[in-house]
Coordinates of C-alpha atoms in Angstrom, one line a residue:
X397 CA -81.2 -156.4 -97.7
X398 CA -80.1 -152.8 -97.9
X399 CA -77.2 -151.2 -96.6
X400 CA -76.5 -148.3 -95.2
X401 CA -76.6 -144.7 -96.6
X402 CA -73.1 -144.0 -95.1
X403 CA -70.8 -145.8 -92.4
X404 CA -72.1 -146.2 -89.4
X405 CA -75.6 -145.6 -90.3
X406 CA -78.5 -147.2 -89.7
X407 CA -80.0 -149.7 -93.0
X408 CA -83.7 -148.7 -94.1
X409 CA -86.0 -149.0 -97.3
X410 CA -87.9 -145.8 -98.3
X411 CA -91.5 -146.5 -98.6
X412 CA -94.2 -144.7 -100.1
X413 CA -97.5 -145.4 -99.4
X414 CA -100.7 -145.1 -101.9
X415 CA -104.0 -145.7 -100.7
X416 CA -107.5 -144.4 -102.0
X417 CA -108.7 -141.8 -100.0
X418 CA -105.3 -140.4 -99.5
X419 CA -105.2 -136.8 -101.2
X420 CA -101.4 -137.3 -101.7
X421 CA -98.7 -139.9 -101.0
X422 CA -96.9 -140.4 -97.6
X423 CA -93.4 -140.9 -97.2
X424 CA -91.9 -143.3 -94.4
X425 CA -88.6 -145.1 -93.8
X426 CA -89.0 -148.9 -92.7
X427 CA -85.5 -149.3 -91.1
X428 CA -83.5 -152.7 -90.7
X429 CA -82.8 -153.9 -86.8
X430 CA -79.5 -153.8 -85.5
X431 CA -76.9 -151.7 -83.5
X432 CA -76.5 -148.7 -85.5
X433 CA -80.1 -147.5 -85.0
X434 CA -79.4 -145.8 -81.9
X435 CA -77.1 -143.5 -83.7
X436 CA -79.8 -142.6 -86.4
X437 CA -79.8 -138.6 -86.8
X438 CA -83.6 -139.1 -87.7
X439 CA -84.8 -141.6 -85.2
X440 CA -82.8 -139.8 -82.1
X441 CA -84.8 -136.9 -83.0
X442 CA -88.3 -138.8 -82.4
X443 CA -89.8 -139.9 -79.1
X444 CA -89.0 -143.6 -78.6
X445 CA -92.7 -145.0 -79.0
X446 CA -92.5 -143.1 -82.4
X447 CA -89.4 -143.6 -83.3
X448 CA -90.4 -147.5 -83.0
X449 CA -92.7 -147.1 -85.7
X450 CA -89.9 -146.8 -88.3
X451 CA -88.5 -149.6 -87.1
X452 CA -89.0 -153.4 -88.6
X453 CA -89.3 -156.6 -86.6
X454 CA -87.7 -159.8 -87.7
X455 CA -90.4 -163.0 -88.8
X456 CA -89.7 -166.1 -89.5
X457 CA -88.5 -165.3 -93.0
X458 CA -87.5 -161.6 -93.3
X459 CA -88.9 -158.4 -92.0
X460 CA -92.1 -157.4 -91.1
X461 CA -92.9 -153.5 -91.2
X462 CA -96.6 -152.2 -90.4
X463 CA -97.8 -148.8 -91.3
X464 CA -100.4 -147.5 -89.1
X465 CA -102.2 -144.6 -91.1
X466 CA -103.4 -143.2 -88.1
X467 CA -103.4 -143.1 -84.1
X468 CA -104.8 -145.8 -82.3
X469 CA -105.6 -147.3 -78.9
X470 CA -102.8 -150.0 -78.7
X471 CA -100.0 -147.9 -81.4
X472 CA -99.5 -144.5 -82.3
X473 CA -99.9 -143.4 -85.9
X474 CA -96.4 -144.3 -88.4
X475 CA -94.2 -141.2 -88.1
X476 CA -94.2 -139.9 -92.5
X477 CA -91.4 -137.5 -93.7
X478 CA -91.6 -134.7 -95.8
X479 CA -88.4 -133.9 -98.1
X480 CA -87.3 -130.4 -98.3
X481 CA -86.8 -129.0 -101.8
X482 CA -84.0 -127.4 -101.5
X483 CA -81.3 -129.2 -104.1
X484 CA -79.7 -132.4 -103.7
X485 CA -78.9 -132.3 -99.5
X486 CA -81.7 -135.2 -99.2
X487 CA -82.6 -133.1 -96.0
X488 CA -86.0 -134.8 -94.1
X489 CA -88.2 -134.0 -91.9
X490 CA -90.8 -136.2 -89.6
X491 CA -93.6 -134.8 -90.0

């Protein structure tokens, strides 16, 4: 299980996604339940039905974490991040 990036942060796992037909790779976070996500600088900034894409739901043995590529009826599109390439400040961005 990962930990957090710094105390009192939220836990998540970086994923990147790579599909055919994708002209580029997307970026997402899938982020651990528990307390400290309502403090997340990234998730605060996102409307809560698309902040609850980044988040994970516990299964019977671990974490379950589904990217939805795009918008649908019952779930809205995964919320991907672009990283600013400005040095080493690890600044993000939802996209």
């Amino acid at each position: 299980m990962p930990g957090p990036t710094a105390p009192g942060r939220a836990a998540f796992f970086l994923v990147t996604v790579f599909a055919r037909g994708l002209t580029n790779r997307l970026f997402t976070r899938a982020y651990v339940p528990g307390e400290a996500l309502a403090a997340d600088p990234l998730l605060t900034s996102l409307p809560a039905d698309r902040a609850e894409t980044l988040v994970a739901t516990r299964a019977d043995h671990g974490l379950r974490f589904d990217i939805q590529l795009q918008d649908s009826a019952t779930r809205p599109e995964t919320v991907f991040l672009r990283y600013r390439d400005t040095g080493n400040d690890g600044s993000v961005l939802a996209g």
